[in-house]
Short mmCIF file of C-alpha atoms in Angstrom, two decimals:
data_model
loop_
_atom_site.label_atom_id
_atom_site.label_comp_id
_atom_site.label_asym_id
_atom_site.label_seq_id
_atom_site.Cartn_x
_atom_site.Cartn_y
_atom_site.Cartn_z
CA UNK A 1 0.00 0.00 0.00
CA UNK A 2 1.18 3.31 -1.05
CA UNK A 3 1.23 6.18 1.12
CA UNK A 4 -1.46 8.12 -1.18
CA UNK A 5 -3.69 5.16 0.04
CA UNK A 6 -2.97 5.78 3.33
CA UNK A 7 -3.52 9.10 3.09
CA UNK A 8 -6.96 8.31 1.21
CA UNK A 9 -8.06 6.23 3.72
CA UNK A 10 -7.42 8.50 6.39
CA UNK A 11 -9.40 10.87 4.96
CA UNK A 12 -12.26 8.48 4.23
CA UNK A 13 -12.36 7.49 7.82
CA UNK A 14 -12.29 11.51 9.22
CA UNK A 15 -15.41 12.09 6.57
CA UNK A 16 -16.95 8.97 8.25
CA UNK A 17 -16.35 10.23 11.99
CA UNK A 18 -17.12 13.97 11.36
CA UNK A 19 -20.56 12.81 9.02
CA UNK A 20 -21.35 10.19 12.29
CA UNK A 21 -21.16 13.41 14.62
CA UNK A 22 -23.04 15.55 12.54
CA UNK A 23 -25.74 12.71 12.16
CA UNK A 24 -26.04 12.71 16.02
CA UNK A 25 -26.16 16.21 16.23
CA UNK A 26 -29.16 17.10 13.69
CA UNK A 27 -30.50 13.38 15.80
CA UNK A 28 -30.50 15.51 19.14
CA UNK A 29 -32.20 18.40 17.49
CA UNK A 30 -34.89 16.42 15.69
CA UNK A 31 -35.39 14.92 18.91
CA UNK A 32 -35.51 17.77 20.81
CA UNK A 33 -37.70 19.74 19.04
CA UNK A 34 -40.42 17.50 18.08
CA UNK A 35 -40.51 16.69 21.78
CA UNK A 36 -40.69 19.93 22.74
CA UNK A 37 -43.07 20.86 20.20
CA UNK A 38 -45.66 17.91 21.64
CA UNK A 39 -45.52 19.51 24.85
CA UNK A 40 -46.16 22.78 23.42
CA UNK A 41 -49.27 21.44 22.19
CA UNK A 42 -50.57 19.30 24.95
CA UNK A 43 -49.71 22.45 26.78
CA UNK A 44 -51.88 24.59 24.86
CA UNK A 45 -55.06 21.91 24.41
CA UNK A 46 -54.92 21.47 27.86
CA UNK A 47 -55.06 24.76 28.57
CA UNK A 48 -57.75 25.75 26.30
CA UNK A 49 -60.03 22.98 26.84
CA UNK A 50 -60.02 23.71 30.76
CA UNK A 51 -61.14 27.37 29.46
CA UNK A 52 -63.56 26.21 27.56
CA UNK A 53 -65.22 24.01 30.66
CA UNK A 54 -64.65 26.90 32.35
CA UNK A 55 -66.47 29.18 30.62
CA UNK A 56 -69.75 26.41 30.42
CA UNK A 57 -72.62 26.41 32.07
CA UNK A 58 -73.66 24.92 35.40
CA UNK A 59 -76.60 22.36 33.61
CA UNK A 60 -73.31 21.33 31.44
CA UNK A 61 -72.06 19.81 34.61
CA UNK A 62 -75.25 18.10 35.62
CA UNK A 63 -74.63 16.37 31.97
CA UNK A 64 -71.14 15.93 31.76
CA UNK A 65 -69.54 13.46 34.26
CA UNK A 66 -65.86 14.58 36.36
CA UNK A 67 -64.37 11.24 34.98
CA UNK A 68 -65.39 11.94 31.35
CA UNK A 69 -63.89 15.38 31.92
CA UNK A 70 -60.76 14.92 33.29
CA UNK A 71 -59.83 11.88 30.67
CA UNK A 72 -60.67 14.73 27.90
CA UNK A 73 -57.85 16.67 29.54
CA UNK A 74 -55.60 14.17 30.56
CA UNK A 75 -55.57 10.86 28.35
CA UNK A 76 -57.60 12.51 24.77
CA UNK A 77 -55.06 15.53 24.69
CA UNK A 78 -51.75 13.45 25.55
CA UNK A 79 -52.91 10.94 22.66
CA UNK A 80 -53.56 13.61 20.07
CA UNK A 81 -50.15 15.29 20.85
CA UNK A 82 -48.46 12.51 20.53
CA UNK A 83 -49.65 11.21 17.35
CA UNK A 84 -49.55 14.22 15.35
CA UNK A 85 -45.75 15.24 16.40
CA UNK A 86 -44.26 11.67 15.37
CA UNK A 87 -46.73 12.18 12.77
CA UNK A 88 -45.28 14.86 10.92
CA UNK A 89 -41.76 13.90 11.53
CA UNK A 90 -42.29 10.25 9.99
CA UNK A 91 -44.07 11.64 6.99
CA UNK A 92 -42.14 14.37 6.00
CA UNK A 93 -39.06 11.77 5.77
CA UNK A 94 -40.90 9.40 4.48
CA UNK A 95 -42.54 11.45 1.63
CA UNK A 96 -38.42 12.80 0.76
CA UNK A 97 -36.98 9.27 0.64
CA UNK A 98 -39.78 7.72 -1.38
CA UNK A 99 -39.42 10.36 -3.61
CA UNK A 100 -35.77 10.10 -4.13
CA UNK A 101 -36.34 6.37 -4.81
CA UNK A 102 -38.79 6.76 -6.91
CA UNK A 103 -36.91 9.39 -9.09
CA UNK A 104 -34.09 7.48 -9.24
CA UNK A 105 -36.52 4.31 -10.05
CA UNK A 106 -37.97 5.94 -12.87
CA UNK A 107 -34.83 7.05 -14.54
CA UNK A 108 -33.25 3.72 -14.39
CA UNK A 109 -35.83 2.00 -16.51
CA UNK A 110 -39.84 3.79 -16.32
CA UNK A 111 -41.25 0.75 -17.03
CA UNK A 112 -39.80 -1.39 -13.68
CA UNK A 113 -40.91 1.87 -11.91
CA UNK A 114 -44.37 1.58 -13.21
CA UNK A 115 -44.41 -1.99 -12.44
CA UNK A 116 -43.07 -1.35 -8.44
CA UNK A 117 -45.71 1.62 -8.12
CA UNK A 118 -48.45 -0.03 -9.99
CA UNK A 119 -50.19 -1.33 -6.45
CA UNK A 120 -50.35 1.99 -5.06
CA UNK A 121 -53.93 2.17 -5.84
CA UNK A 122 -55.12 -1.12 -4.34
CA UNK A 123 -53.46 0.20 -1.15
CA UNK A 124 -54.81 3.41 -0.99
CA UNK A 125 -57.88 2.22 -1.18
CA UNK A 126 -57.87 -0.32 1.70
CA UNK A 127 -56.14 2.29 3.48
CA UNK A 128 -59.20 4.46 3.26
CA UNK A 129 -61.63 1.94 4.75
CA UNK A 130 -59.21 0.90 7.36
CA UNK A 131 -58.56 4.66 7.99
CA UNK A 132 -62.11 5.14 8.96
CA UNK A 133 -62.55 2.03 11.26
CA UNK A 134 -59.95 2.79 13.16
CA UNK A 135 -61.06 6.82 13.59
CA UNK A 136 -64.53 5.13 14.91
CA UNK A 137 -62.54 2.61 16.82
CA UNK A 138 -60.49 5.12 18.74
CA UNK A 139 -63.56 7.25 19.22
CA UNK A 140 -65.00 4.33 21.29
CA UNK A 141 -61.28 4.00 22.72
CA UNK A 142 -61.23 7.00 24.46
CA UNK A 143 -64.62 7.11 25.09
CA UNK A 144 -64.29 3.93 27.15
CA UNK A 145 -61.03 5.21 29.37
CA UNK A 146 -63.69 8.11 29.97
CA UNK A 147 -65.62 5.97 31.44
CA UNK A 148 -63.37 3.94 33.47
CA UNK A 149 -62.36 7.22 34.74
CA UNK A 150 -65.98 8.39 35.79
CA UNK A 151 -66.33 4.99 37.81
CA UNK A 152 -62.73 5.53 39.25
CA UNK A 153 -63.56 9.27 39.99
CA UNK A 154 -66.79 8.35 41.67
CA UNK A 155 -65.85 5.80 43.91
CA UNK A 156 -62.57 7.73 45.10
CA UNK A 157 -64.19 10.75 45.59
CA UNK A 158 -66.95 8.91 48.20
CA UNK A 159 -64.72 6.56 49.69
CA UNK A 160 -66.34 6.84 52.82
CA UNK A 161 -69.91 6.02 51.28
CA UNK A 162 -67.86 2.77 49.79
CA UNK A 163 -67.08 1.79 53.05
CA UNK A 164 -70.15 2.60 55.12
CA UNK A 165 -71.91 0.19 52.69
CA UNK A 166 -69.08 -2.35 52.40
CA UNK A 167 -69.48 -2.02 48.69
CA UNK A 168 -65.59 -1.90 47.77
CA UNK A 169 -66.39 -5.34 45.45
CA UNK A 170 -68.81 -3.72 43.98
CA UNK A 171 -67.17 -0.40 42.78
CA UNK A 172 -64.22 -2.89 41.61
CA UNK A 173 -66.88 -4.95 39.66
CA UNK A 174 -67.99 -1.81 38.09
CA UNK A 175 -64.29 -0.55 37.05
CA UNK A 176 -63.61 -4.21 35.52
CA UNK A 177 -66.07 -3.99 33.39
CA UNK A 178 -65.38 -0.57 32.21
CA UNK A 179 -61.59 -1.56 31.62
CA UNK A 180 -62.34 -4.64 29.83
CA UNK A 181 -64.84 -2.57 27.59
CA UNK A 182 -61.58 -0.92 26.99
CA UNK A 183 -59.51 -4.29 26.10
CA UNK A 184 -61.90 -5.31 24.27
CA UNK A 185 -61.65 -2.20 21.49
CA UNK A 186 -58.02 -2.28 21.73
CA UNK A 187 -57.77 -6.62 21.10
CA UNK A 188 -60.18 -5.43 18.24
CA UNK A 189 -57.75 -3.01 16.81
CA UNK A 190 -54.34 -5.24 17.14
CA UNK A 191 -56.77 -7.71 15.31
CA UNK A 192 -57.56 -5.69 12.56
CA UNK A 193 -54.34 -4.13 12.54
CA UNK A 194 -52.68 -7.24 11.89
CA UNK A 195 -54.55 -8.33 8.94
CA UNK A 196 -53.96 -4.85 7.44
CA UNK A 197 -50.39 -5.22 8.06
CA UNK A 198 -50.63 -8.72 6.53
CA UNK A 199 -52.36 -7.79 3.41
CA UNK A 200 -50.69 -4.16 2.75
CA UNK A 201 -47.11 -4.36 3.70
CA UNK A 202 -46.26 -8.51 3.19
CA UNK A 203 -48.55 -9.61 0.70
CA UNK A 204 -48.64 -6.66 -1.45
CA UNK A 205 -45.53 -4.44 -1.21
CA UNK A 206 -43.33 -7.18 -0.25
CA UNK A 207 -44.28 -10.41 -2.41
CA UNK A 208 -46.61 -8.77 -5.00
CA UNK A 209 -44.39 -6.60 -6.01
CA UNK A 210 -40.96 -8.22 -5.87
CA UNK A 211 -42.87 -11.08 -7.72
CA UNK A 212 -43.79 -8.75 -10.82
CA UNK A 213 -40.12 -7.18 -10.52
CA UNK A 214 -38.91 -10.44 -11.01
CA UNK A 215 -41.00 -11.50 -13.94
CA UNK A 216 -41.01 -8.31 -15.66
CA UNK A 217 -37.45 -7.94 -15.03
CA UNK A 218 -36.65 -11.47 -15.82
CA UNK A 219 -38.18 -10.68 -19.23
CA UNK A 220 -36.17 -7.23 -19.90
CA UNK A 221 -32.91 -8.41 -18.96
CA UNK A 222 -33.09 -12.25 -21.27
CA UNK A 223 -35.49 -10.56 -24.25
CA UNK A 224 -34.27 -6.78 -24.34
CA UNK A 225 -31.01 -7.01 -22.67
CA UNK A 226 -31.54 -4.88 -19.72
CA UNK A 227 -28.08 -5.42 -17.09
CA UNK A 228 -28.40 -7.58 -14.60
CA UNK A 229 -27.57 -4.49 -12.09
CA UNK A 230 -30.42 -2.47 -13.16
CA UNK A 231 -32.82 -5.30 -11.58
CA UNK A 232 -29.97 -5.71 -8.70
CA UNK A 233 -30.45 -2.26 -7.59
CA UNK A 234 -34.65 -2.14 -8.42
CA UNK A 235 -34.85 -5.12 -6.07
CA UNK A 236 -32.55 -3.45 -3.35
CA UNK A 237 -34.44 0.02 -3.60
CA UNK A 238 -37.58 -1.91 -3.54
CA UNK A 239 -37.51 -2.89 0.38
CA UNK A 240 -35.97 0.22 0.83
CA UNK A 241 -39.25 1.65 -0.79
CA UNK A 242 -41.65 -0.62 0.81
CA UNK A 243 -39.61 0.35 4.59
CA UNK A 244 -40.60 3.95 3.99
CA UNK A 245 -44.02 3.29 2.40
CA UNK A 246 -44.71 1.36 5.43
CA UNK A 247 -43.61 4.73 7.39
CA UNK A 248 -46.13 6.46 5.49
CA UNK A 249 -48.81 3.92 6.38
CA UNK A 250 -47.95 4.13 9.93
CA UNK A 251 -47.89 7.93 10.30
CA UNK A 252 -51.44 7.85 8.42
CA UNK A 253 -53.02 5.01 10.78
CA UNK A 254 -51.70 7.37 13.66
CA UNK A 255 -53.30 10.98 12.30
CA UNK A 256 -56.90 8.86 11.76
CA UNK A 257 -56.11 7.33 15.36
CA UNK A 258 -55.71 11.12 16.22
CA UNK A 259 -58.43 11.97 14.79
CA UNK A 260 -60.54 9.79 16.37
CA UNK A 261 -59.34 10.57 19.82
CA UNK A 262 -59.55 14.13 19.51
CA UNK A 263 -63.01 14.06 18.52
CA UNK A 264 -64.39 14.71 21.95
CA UNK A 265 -61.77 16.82 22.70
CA UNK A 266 -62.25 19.61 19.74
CA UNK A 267 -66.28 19.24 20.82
CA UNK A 268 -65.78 20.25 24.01
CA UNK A 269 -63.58 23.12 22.63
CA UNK A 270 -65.87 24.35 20.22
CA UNK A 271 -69.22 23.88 22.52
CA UNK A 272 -71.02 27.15 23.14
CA UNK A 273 -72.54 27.61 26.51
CA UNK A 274 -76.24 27.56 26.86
CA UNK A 275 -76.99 30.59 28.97
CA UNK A 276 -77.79 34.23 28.05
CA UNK A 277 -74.85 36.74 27.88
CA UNK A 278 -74.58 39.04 30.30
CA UNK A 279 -75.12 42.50 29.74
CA UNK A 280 -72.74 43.28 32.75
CA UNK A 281 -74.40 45.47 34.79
CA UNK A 282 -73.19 46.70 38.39
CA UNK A 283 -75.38 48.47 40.81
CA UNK A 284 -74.10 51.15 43.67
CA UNK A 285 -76.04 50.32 46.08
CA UNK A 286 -78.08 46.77 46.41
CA UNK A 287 -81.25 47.03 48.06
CA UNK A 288 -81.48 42.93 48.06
CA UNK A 289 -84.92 42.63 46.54
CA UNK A 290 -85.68 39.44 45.22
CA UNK A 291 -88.53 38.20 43.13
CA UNK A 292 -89.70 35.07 41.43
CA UNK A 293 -92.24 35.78 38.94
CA UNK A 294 -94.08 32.90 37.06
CA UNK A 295 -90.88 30.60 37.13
CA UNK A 296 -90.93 27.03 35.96
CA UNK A 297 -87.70 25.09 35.75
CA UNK A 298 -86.49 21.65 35.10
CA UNK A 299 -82.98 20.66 35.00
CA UNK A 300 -80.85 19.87 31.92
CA UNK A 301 -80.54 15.72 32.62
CA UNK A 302 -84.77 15.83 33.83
CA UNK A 303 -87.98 16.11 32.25
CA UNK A 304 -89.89 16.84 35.01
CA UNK A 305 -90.52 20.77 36.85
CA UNK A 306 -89.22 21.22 39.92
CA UNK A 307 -90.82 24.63 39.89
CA UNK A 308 -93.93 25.19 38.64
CA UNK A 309 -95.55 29.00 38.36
CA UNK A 310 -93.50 30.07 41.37
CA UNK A 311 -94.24 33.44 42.25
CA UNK A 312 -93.04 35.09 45.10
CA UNK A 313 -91.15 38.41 46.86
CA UNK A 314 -88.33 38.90 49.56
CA UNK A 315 -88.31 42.53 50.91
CA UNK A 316 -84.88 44.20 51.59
CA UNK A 317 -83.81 43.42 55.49
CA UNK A 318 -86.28 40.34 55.74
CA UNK A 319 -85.27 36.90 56.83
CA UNK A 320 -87.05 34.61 54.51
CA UNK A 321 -87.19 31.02 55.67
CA UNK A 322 -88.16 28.08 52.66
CA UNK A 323 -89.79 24.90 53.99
CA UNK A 324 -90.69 22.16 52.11
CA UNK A 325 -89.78 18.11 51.64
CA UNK A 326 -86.93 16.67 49.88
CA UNK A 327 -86.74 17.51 46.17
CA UNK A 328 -89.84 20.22 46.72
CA UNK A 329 -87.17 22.70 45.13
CA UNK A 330 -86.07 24.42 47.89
CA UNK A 331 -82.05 24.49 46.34
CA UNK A 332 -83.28 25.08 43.14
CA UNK A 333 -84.33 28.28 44.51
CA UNK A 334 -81.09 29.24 45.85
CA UNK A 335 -79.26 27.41 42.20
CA UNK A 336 -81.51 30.51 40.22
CA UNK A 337 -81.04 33.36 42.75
CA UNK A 338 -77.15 32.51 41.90
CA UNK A 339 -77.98 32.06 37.99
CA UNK A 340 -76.66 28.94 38.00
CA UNK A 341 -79.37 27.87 35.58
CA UNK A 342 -82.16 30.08 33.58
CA UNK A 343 -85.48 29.48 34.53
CA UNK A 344 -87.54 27.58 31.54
CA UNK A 345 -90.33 30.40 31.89
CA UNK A 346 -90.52 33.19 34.03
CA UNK A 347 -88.10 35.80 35.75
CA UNK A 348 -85.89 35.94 38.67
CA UNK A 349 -85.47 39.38 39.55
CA UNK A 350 -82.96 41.68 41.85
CA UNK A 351 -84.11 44.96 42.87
CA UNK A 352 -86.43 44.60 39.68
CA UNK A 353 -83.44 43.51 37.09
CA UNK A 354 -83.61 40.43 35.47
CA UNK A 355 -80.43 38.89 37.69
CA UNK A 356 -78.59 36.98 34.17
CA UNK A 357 -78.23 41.07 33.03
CA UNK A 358 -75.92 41.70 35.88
CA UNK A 359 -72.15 41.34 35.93
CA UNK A 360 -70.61 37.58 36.72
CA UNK A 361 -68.39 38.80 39.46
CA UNK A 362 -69.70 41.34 40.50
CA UNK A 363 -73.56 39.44 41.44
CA UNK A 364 -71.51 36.66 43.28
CA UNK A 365 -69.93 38.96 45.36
CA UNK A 366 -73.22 40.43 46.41
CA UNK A 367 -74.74 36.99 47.39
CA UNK A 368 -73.48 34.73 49.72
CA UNK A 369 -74.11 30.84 49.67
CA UNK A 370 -73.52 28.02 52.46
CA UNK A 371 -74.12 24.90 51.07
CA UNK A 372 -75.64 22.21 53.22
CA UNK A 373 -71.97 20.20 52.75
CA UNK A 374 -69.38 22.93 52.24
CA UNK A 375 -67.15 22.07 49.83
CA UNK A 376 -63.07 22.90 50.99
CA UNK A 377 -60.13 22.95 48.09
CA UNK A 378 -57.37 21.33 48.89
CA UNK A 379 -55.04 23.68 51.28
CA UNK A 380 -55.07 25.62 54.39
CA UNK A 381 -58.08 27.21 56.25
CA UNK A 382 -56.79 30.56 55.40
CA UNK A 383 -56.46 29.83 51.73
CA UNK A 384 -60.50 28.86 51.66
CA UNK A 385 -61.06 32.00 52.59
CA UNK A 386 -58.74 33.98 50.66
CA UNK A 387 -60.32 31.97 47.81
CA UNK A 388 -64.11 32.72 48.48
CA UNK A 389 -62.72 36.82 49.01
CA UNK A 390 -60.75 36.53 45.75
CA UNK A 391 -57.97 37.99 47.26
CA UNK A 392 -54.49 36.76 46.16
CA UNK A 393 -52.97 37.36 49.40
CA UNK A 394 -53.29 37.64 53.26
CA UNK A 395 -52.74 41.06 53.66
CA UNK A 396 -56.46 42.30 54.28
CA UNK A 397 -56.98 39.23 56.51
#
């Protein structure tokens, strides 16, 4: 060997070492920033679907259960992140290298290239059935972990009701069967999955087409005296092509999957709340009328009127007790006074203003409400009540 070769070599091997390093470099950054980007995003659906329940109304509540809520800003948003980032990232390199493959297919010999893309149409069309199963499918997914969580958030939430009627077997009973719901849709999917895999990726792009390379090729290279290294290289860049096809059908399995479990998710953002917008008004001086005139109301999950033609007046400086049995409507009264709900006919007045025309804030600060079970947030005594003053410190207390 020759010291030019050595010197060749040499340089072949720094090329290699400082091409590795850059590879690993751009490999941290690619990381790095689709990761961060899928945080950015469960960041921001999180934070505007929790505005959006926010800004519902009470009745929505009544409907809606905690454990279907919290899944829809826990498990839906996570899922739909994580989907879409990868999502984009596998695509957009797939979509480069089967295009450089296919270019360099095509220029080799059109015909071969025909032949290799010539089942592209067959697959594209079971991908668009199994596209939309598996949007349904993950639809019913989520929906069942949403309900898992409902049973879960139930039963944690009144432990001690659990226990005074012994009924821990029963509330595990109840999860089971929610969770296997769950297995159920997902055995489904790895079922169906499985045959698509089968019939797209091995039957078609692998064996199909290698099989018509072969015989097509066979047939150029003995008849019309294609080289032998022209087929070579079409069967090499073949599995190279069916690797990144198969990509392309993963990233486009995921964004229906995404899809699917985001359904609930962009509902709940895009709901409107049913109740009447305010017009904001704020009085000086509250005298602390209050009148019901004509009011019937039933809540959002009932058919049936709790109040019916309720008509009635509490003068300023009056103490105005309500007697009556359980479910006569006596907190129903109290829920409307708050505008909580909007009475299904009639008015609720305060100081002769309907009260949904005055200002959010501003009415709750003027009524006070002690619930028959007072509800605490997590913390301190003092925070409560630094809560319920909406004061963000201690300094007036």
């Amino acid at each position: 060997m020759i010291a030019n070769d050595i010197g060749a070599v040499r340089w072949a091997i720094c090329c290699f070492v400082f091409s590795g390093c850059v590879d690993a470099f751009l490999d941290f950054w690619c990381v790095f920033l689709f990761g961060f980007t899928q945080q950015r995003i469960i960041r921001s659906l999180r934070l505007k679907l929790f505005e959006s329940v926010l800004a519902q109304e009470v009745g929505f509540f009544d409907a809606t259960s905690t454990g279907d809520i919290t899944s829809r800003l826990t498990a839906d948003c996570a899922e739909m992140a994580n989907d879409l980032t990868w999502v984009f990232r596998f695509t957009i390199e797939a979509l480069v290298r089967i295009g450089g493959i296919t270019t360099y297919m095509f220029h080799q010999d059109w015909r071969l290239g025909c032949v290799a893309w010539g089942i592209i149409p067959v697959t594209a069309l079971i991908n668009r059935f199994y596209g939309q199963w598996l949007s349904k499918n993950a639809t019913q997914v989520q929906s069942a972990i949403a309900d898992a969580n409902t049973v879960a958030v139930q039963a944690i939430s009144s432990m001690r009701t659990v226990f005074a009627f012994a009924n821990e077997n029963t509330e595990y009973r109840r999860y089971a069967t929610c969770i296997n719901n769950c297995y159920k849709l997902n055995v489904k999917q790895t079922i169906y999955q499985s045959f698509y895999y089968m019939a797209v990726s091995t039957f078609l792009m692998n064996m199909c087409v290698q099989a018509a390379l072969l015989i097509f090729g066979s047939y150029f290279v003995l008849d019309e005296g294609m080289k032998v290294d022209v087929l070579v290289a079409f069967m090499l860049y073949q599995a190279q092509l069916q690797e990144y096809f198969g990509n392309l059908l993963n990233s486009f399995t995921n964004l229906v999957k995404s899809v699917g479990a985001g359904s609930k998710v962009f509902e709940l953002l895009h709901r409107q709340p049913l109740k009447m917008e305010s017009e904001g008004l704020m009085l000086e001086e509250v005298q602390g009328r209050i009148d019901f005139e004509g009011v019937k109301f039933q809540y959002p999950t009932s058919n049936v009127n709790i109040l019916n033609d309720l008509s009635f007046s509490v003068h300023p400086g009056k103490v105005v007790a309500i007697v009556g049995g359980s479910g006569a409507g006596k907190s129903t009264i109290f829920h409307l006074i708050e505008n909580f709900y909007q009475p299904t006919i009639g008015r609720v007045k305060l100081d002769g203003i309907d009260i949904w025309k005055f200002d959010h804030k501003w009415l709750h600060r003027k009524i006070a409400l002690v619930g028959q079970e007072p509800v605490l947030f997590r913390g301190t005594v003092e925070e409560n009540i630094l809560y319920s003053a909406g004061l963000a410190s201690d300094e007036p207390l």
